[in-house]
mmCIF file of C-alpha atoms in Angstrom:
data_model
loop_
_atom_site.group_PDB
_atom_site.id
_atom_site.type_symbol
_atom_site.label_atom_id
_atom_site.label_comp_id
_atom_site.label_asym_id
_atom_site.label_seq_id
_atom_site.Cartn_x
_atom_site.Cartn_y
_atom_site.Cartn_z
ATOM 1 C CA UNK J 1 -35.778 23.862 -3.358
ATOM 2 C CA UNK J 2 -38.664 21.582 -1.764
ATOM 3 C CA UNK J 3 -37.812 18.659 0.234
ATOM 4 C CA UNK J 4 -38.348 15.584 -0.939
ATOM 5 C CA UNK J 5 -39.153 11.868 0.915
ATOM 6 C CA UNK J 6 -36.960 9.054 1.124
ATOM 7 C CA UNK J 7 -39.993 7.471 -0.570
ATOM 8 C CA UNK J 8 -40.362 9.404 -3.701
ATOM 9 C CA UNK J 9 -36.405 9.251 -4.728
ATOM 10 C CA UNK J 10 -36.196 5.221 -4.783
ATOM 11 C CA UNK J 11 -39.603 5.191 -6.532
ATOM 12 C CA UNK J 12 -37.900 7.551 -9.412
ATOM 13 C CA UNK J 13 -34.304 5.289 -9.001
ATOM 14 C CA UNK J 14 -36.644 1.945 -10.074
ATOM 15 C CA UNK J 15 -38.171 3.966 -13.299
ATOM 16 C CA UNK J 16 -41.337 5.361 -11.481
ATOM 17 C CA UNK J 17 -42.149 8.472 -14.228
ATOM 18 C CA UNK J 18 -44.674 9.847 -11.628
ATOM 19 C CA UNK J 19 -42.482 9.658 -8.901
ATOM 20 C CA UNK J 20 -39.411 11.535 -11.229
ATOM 21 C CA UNK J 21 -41.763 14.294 -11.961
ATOM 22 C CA UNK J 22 -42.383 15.032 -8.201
ATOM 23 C CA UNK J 23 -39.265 15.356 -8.277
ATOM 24 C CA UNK J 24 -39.038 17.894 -11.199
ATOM 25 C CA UNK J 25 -42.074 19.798 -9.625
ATOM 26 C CA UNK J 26 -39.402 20.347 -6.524
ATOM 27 C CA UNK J 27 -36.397 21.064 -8.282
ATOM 28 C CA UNK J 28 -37.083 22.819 -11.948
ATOM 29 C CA UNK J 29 -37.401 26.377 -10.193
ATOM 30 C CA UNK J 30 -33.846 26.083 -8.440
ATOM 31 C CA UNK J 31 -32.144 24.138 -11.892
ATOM 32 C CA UNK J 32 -33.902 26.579 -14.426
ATOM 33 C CA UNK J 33 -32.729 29.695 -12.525
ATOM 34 C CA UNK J 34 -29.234 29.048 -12.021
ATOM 35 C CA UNK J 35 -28.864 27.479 -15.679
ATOM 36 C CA UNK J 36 -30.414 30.721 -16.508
ATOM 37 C CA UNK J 37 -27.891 32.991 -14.737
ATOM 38 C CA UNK J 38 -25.010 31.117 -15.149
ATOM 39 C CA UNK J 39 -25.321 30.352 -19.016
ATOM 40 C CA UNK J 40 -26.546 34.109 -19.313
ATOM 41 C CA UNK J 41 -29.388 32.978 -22.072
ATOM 42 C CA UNK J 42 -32.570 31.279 -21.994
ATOM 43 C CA UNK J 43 -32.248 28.901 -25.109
ATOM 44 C CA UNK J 44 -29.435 28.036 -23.581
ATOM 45 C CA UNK J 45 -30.883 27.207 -19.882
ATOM 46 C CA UNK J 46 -33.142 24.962 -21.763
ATOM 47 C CA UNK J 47 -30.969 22.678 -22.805
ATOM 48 C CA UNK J 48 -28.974 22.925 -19.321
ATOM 49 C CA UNK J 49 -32.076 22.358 -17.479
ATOM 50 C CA UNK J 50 -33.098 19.422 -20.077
ATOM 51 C CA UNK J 51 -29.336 17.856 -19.661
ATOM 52 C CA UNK J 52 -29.525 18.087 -15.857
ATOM 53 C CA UNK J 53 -32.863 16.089 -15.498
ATOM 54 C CA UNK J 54 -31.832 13.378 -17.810
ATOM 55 C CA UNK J 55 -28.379 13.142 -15.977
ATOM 56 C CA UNK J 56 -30.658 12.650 -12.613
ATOM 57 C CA UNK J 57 -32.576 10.364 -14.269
ATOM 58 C CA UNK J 58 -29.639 8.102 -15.307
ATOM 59 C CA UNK J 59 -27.773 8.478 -12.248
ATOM 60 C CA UNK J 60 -30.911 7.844 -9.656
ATOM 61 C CA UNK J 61 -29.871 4.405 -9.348
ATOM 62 C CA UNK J 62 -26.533 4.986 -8.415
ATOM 63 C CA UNK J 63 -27.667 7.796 -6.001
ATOM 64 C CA UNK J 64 -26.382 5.998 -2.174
ATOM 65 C CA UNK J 65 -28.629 8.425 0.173
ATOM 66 C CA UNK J 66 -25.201 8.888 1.896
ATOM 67 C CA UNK J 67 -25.097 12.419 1.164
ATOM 68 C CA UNK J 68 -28.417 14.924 0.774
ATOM 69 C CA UNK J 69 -30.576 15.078 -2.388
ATOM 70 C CA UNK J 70 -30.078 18.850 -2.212
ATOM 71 C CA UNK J 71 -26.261 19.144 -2.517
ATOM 72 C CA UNK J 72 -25.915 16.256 -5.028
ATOM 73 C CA UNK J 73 -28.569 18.447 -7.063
ATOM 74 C CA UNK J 74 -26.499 21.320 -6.587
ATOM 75 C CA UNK J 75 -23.598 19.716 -7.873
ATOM 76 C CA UNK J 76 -25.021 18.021 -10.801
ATOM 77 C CA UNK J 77 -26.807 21.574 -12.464
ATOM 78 C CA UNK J 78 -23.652 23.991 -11.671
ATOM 79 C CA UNK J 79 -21.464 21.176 -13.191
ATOM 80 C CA UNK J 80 -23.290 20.910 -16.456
ATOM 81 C CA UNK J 81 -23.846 24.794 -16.626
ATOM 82 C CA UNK J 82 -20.606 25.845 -15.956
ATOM 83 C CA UNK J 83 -19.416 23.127 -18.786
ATOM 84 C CA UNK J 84 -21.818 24.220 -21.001
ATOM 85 C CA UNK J 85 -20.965 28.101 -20.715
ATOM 86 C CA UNK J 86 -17.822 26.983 -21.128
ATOM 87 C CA UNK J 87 -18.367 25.341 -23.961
ATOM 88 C CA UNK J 88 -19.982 27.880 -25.139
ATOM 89 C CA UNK J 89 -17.334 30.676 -24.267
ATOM 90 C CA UNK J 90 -14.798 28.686 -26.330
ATOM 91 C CA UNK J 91 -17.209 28.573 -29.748
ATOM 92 C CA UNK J 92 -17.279 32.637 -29.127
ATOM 93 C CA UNK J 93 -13.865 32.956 -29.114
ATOM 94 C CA UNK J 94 -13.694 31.004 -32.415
ATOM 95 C CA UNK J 95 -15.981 33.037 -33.931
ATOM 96 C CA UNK J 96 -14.826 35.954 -33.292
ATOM 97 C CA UNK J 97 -11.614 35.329 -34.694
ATOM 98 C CA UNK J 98 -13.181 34.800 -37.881
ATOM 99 C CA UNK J 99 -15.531 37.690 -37.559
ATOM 100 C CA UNK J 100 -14.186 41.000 -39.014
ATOM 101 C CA UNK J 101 -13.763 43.673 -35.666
ATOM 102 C CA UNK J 102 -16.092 46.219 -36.275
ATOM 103 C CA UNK J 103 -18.658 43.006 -37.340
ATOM 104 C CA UNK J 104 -18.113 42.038 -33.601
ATOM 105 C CA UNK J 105 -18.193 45.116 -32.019
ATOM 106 C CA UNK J 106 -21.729 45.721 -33.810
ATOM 107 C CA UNK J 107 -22.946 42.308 -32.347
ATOM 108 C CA UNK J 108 -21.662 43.535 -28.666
ATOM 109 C CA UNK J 109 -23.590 46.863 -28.800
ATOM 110 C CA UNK J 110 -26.670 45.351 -30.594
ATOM 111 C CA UNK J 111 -26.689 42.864 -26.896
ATOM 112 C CA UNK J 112 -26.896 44.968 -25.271
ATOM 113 C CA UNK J 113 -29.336 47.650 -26.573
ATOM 114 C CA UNK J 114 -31.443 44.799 -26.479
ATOM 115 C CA UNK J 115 -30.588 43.473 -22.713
ATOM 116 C CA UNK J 116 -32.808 45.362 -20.347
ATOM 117 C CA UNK J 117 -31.937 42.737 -17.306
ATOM 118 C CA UNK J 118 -29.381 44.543 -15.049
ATOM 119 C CA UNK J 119 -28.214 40.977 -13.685
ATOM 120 C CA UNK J 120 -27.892 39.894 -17.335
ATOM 121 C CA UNK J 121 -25.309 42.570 -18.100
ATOM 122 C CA UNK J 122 -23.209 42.298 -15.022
ATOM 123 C CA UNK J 123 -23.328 38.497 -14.816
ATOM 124 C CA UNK J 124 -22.063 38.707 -18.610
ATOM 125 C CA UNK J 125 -19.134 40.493 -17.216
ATOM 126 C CA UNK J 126 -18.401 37.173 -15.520
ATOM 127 C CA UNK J 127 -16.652 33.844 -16.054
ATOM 128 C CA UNK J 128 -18.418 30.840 -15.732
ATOM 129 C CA UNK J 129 -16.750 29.875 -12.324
ATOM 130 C CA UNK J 130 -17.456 33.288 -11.317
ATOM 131 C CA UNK J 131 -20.551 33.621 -12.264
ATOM 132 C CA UNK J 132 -21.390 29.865 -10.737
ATOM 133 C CA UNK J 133 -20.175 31.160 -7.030
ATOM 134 C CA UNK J 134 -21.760 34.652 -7.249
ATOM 135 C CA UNK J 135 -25.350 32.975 -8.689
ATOM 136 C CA UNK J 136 -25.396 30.324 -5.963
ATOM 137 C CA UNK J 137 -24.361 32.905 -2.906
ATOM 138 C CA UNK J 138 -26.176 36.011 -4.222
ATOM 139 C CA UNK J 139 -29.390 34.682 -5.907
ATOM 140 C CA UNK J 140 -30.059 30.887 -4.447
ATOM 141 C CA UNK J 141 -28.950 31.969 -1.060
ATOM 142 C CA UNK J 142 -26.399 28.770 -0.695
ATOM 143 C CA UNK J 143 -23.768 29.147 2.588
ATOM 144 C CA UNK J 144 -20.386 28.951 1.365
ATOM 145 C CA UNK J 145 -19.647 25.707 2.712
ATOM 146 C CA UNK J 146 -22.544 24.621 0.454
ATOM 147 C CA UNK J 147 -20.836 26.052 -2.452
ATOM 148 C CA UNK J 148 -17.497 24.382 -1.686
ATOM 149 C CA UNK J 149 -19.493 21.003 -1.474
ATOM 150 C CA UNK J 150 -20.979 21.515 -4.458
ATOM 151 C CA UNK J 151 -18.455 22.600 -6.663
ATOM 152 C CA UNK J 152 -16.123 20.046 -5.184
ATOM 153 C CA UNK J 153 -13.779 23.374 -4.262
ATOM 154 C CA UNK J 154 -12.449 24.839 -1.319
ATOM 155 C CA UNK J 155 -14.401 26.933 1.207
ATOM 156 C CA UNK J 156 -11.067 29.784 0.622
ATOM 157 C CA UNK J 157 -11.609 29.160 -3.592
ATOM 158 C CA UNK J 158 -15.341 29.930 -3.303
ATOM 159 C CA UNK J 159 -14.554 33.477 -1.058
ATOM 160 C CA UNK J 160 -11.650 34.207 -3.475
ATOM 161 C CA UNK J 161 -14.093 33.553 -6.902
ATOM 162 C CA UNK J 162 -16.671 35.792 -4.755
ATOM 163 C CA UNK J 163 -13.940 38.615 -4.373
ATOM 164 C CA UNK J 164 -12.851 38.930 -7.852
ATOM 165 C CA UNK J 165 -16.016 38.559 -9.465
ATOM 166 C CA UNK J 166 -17.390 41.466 -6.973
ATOM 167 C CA UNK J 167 -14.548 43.191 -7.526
ATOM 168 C CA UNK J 168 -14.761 43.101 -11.723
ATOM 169 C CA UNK J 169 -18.526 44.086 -11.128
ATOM 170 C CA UNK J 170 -17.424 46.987 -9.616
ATOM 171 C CA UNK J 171 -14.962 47.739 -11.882
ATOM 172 C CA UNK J 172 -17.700 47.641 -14.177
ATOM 173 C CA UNK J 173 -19.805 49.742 -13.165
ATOM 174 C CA UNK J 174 -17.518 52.364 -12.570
ATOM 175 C CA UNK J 175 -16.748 52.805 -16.257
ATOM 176 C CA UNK J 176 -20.330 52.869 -17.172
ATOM 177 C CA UNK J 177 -20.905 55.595 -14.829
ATOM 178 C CA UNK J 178 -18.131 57.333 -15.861
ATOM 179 C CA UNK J 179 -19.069 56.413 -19.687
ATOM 180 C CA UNK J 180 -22.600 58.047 -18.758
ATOM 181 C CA UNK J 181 -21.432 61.112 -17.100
ATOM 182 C CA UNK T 1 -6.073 45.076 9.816
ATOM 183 C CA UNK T 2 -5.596 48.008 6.849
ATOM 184 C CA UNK T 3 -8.203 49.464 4.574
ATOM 185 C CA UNK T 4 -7.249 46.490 1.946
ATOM 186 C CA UNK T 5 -8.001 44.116 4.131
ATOM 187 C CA UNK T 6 -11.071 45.762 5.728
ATOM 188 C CA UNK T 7 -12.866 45.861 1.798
ATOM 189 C CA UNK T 8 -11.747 42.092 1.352
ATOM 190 C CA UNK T 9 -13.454 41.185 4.067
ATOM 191 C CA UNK T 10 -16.495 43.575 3.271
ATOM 192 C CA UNK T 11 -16.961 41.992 -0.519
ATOM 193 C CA UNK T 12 -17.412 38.708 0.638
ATOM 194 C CA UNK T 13 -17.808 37.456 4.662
ATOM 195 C CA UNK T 14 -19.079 40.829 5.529
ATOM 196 C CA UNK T 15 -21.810 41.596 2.662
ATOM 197 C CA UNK T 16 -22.710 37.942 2.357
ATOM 198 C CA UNK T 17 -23.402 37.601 6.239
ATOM 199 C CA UNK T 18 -20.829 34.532 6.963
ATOM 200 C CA UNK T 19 -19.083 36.348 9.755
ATOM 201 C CA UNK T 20 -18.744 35.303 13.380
ATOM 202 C CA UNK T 21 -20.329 38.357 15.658
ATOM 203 C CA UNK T 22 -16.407 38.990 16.457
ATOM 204 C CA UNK T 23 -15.233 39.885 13.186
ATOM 205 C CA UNK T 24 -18.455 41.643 12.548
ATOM 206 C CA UNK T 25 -18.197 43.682 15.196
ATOM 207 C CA UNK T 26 -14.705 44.959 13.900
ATOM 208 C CA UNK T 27 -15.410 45.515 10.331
ATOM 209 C CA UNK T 28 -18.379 48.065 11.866
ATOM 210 C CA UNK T 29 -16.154 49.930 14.418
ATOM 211 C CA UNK T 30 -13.965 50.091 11.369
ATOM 212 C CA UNK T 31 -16.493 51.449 8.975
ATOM 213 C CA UNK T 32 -17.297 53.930 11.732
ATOM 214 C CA UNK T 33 -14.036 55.256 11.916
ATOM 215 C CA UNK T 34 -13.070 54.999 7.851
ATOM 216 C CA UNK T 35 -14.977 57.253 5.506
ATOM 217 C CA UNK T 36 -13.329 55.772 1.975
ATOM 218 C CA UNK T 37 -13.786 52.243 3.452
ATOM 219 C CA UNK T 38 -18.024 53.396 4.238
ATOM 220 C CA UNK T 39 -17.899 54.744 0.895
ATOM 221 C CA UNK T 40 -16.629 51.427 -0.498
ATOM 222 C CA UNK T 41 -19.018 49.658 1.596
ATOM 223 C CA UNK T 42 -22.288 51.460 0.192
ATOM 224 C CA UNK T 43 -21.221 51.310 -3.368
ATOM 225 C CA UNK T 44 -20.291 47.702 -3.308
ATOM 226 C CA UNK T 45 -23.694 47.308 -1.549
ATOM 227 C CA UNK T 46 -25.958 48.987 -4.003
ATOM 228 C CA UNK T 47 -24.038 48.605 -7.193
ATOM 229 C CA UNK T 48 -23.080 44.952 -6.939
ATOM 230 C CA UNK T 49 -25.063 42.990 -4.040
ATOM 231 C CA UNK T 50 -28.559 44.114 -4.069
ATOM 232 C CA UNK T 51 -28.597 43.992 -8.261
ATOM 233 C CA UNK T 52 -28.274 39.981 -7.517
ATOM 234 C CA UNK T 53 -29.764 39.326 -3.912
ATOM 235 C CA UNK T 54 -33.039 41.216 -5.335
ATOM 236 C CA UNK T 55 -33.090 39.775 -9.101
ATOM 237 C CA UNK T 56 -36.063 37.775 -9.402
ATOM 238 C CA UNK T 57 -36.300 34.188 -9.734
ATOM 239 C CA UNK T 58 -36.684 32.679 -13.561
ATOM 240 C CA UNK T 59 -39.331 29.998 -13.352
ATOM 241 C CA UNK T 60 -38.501 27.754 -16.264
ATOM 242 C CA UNK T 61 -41.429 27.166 -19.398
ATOM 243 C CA UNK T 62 -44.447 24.840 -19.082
ATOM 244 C CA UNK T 63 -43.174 22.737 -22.036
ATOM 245 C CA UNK T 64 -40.104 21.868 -20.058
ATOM 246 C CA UNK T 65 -41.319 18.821 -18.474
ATOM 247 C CA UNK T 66 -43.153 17.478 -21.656
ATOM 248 C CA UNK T 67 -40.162 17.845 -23.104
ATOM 249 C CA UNK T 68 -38.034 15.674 -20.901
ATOM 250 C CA UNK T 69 -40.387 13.215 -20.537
ATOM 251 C CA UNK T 70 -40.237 12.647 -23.716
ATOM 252 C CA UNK T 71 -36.468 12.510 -23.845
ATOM 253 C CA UNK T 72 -36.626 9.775 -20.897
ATOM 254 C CA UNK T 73 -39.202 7.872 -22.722
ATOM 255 C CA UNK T 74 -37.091 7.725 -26.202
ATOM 256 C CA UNK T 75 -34.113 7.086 -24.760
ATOM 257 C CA UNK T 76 -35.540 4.147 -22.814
ATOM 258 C CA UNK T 77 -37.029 2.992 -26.310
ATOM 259 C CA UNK T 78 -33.303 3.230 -28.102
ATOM 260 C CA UNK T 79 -31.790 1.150 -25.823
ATOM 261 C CA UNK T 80 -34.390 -1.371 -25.440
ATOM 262 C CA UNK T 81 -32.690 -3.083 -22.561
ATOM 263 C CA UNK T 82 -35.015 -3.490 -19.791
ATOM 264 C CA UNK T 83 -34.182 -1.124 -16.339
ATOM 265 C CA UNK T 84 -32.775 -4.063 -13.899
ATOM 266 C CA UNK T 85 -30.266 -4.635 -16.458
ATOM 267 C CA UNK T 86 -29.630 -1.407 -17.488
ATOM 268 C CA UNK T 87 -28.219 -1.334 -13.359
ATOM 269 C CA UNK T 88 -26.202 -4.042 -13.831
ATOM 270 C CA UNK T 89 -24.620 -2.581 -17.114
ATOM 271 C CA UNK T 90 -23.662 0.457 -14.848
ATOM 272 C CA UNK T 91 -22.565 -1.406 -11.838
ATOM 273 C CA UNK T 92 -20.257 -3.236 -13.922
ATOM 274 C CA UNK T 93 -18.813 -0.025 -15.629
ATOM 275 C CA UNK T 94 -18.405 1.388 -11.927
ATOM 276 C CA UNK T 95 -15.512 -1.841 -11.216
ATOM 277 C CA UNK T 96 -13.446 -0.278 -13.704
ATOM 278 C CA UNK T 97 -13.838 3.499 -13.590
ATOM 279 C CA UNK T 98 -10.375 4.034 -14.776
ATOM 280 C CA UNK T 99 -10.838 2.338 -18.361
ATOM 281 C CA UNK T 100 -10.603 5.384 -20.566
ATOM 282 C CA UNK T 101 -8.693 6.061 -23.832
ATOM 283 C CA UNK T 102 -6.017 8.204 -21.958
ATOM 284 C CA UNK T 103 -4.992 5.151 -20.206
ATOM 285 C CA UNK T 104 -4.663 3.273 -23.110
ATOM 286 C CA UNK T 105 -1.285 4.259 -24.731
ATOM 287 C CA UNK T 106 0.701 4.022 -21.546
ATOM 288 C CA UNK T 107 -0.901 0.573 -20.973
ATOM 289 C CA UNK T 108 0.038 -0.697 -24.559
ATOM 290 C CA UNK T 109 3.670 0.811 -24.094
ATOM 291 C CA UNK T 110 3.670 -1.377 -20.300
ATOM 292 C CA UNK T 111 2.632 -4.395 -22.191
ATOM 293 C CA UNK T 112 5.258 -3.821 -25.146
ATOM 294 C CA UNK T 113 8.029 -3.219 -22.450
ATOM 295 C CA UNK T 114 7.330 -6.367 -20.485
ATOM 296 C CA UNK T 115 7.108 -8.617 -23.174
ATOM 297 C CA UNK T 116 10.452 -7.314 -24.173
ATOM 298 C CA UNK T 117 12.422 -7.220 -21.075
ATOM 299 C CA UNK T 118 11.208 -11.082 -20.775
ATOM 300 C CA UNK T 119 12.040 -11.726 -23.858
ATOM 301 C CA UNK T 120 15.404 -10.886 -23.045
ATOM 302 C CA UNK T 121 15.686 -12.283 -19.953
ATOM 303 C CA UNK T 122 14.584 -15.646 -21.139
ATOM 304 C CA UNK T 123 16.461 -15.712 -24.048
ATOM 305 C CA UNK T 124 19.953 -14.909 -22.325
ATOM 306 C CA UNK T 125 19.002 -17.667 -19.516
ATOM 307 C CA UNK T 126 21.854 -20.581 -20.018
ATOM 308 C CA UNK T 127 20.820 -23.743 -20.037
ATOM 309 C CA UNK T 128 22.680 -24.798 -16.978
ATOM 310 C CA UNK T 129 21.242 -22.924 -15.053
ATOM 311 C CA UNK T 130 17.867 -24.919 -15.236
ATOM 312 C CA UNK T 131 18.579 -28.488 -14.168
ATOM 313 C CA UNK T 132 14.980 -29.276 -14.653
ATOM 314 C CA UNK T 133 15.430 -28.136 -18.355
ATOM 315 C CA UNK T 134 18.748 -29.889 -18.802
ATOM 316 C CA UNK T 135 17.140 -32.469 -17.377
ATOM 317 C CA UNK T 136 14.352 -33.107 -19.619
ATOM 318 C CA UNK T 137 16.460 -32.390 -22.640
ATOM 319 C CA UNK T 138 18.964 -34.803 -22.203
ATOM 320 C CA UNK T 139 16.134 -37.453 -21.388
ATOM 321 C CA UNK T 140 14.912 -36.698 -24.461
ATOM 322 C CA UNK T 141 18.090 -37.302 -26.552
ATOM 323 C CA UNK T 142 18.697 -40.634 -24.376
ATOM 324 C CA UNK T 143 15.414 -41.848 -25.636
ATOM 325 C CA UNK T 144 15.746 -40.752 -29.386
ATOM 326 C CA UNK T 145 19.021 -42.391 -29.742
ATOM 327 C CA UNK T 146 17.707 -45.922 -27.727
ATOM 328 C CA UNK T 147 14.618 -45.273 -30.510
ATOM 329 C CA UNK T 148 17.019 -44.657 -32.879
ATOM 330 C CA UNK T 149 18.693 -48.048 -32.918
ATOM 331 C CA UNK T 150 16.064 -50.015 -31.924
ATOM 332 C CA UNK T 151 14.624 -51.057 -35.194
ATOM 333 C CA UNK T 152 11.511 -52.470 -33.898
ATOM 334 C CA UNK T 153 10.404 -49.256 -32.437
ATOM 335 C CA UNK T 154 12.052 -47.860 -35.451
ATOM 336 C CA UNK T 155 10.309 -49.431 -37.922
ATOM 337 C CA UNK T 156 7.083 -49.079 -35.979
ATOM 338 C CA UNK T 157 7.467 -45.399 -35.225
ATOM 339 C CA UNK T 158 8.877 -44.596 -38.840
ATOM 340 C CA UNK T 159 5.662 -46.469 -40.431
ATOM 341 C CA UNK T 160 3.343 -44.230 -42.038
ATOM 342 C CA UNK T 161 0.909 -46.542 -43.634
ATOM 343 C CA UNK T 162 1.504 -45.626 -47.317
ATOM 344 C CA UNK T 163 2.686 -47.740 -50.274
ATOM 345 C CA UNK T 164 6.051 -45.341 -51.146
ATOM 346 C CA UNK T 165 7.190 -45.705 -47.289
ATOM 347 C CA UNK T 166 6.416 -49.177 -47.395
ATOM 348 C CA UNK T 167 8.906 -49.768 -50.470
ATOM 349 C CA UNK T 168 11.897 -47.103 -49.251
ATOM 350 C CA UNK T 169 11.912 -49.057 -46.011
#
């Protein structure tokens, strides 16, 4: 994510449209990645991503330069995409329970047939907190003290969510091996 | 430190590069020394951390922007109020952050059990034990019954101006 001046943010805070788009210019790559990866769909990143900049927007003003643009950034996209996969997770579940079995099972293998993305498949394997810790570390490159700060966790949570997730991956992957063999 | 251990630390401090050189230097000697624990090492390595640490980055759609501009710009139009005192609407929503319906039914049930206990606690109060009450009472029945039989006052206080009064009394 591109650094940003002093300048620019309190321009945005007192409505300045130009100034809020510099500030999209440094920021959509990082937001639209990681809504990507941890909502596992691009329609759905779309409406993270959209969320995320409106929730900057409205909160600008309140923003106290006490802590860095960066982390409060952070905090603000992983929040809403880890609600919204959430969300999202929950309206499966219901579905499914209304689906017939097999119906479901068709929709599964269909998914992936059509999922080429490696990432995509293994990420699915996921939950959203997971997912959120592994996307940050593995694919933005974020320390885990970062992480901690901006998931409002523990620096011990963040390693633990790390662990499991890397160790369900590799669970993973050994059955599909196995399955392939 | 055992094999379990070791492949804890390898899956996350190790593989992510957040250890000190100390610890470092021990999970290699150990990997040296442990074939199942190299073994673990490489798969974890190639099957789980390069997939990520290599994916490439998703660069969102050229629409994206219009799009929330547009969302700024109609939401700003909605509301109609003008920015300065859109600020002051949240400052004064930030003094009471606590304000939200799950406060509101223990709240109503404080309220009920207040005005209850003082109820009671007022009612059962004797009256002796308020001179300033007994007090003002009996003042007030000393100067009814002077009114009383004073029939000037009487007559003045009990005069209501109307034609029926005027011929009862």
């Amino acid at each position: 994510m591109q650094s940003l001046t002093e300048n620019i943010l309190r321009q945005a805070a007192e409505g300045d449209i130009a100034a809020f788009e510099a500030i999209y210019r440094a920021c959509s790559g990082f937001v639209f990645n990681v809504a990507c990866r941890v909502v596992n769909s691009r329609d759905d990143a779309d409406e993270v991503t959209q969320e995320v900049f409106l929730t900057m927007h409205r909160q600008l003003k309140n923003f106290r330069f006490q802590s860095a643009f960066k982390t409060w950034t952070y905090r603000i996209t992983i929040n809403t995409a880890i609600n919204y996969a959430k969300k999202k997770s929950k309206e499966q579940n219901r579905t499914v329970e209304y689906m017939d079995n097999n119906e479901y099972q068709n929709t599964i293998q269909e998914n992936d047939a059509s999922d080429k993305d490696v990432v995509t498949t293994l990420l699915a394997m996921l939950t959203p907190d997971q997912r959120a810790c592994l996307v940050l570390r593995s694919i933005e490159g974020l320390s885990y003290q970062e992480i901690a700060e901006a998931l409002d966790i523990n620096i011990n949570t963040v390693r633990s969510r790390i662990k499991r997730a890397r160790e369900a991956l590799m669970v993973y992957r050994k059955k599909v091996v196995a399955h392939e063999l | 430190m055992n094999c379990k251990d070791m492949q804890n630390m390898i899956l996350t401090d190790y593989l992510d590069g957040e250890m000190d050189d100390k610890c470092h230097k021990q999970v290699e000697d150990h990997l040296l020394r442990c074939a199942h624990c190299r073994e673990f090492e490489k798969t974890a390595r190639q099957d789980v951390f390069n997939p990520l640490v290599q994916s490439e980055k998703i660069r969102p759609p050229e629409y994206m922007w219009t799009r929330i501009k547009e969302s700024i710009e109609e939401k700003e139009n909605k509301s109609g109020i003008p920015s300065f005192l859109e600020g002051f609407k949240e400052n004064v929503r930030s003094l009471f952050p606590k304000l939200t319906p799950a406060y509101a039914f223990p709240a109503f049930m404080i309220a009920i059990f207040i005005m209850v206990v003082g109820n009671i606690f007022f009612m059962n109060q004797p009256l002796s034990k308020n001179p300033s009450l007994v007090d003002y009472a009996s003042n007030g029945q000393v100067e009814y019954w002077i009114d009383f039989n004073n029939d000037e006052v009487m007559e003045y206080s009990a005069d209501f101006g109307t034609k029926i009064e005027q011929y009862f009394l």
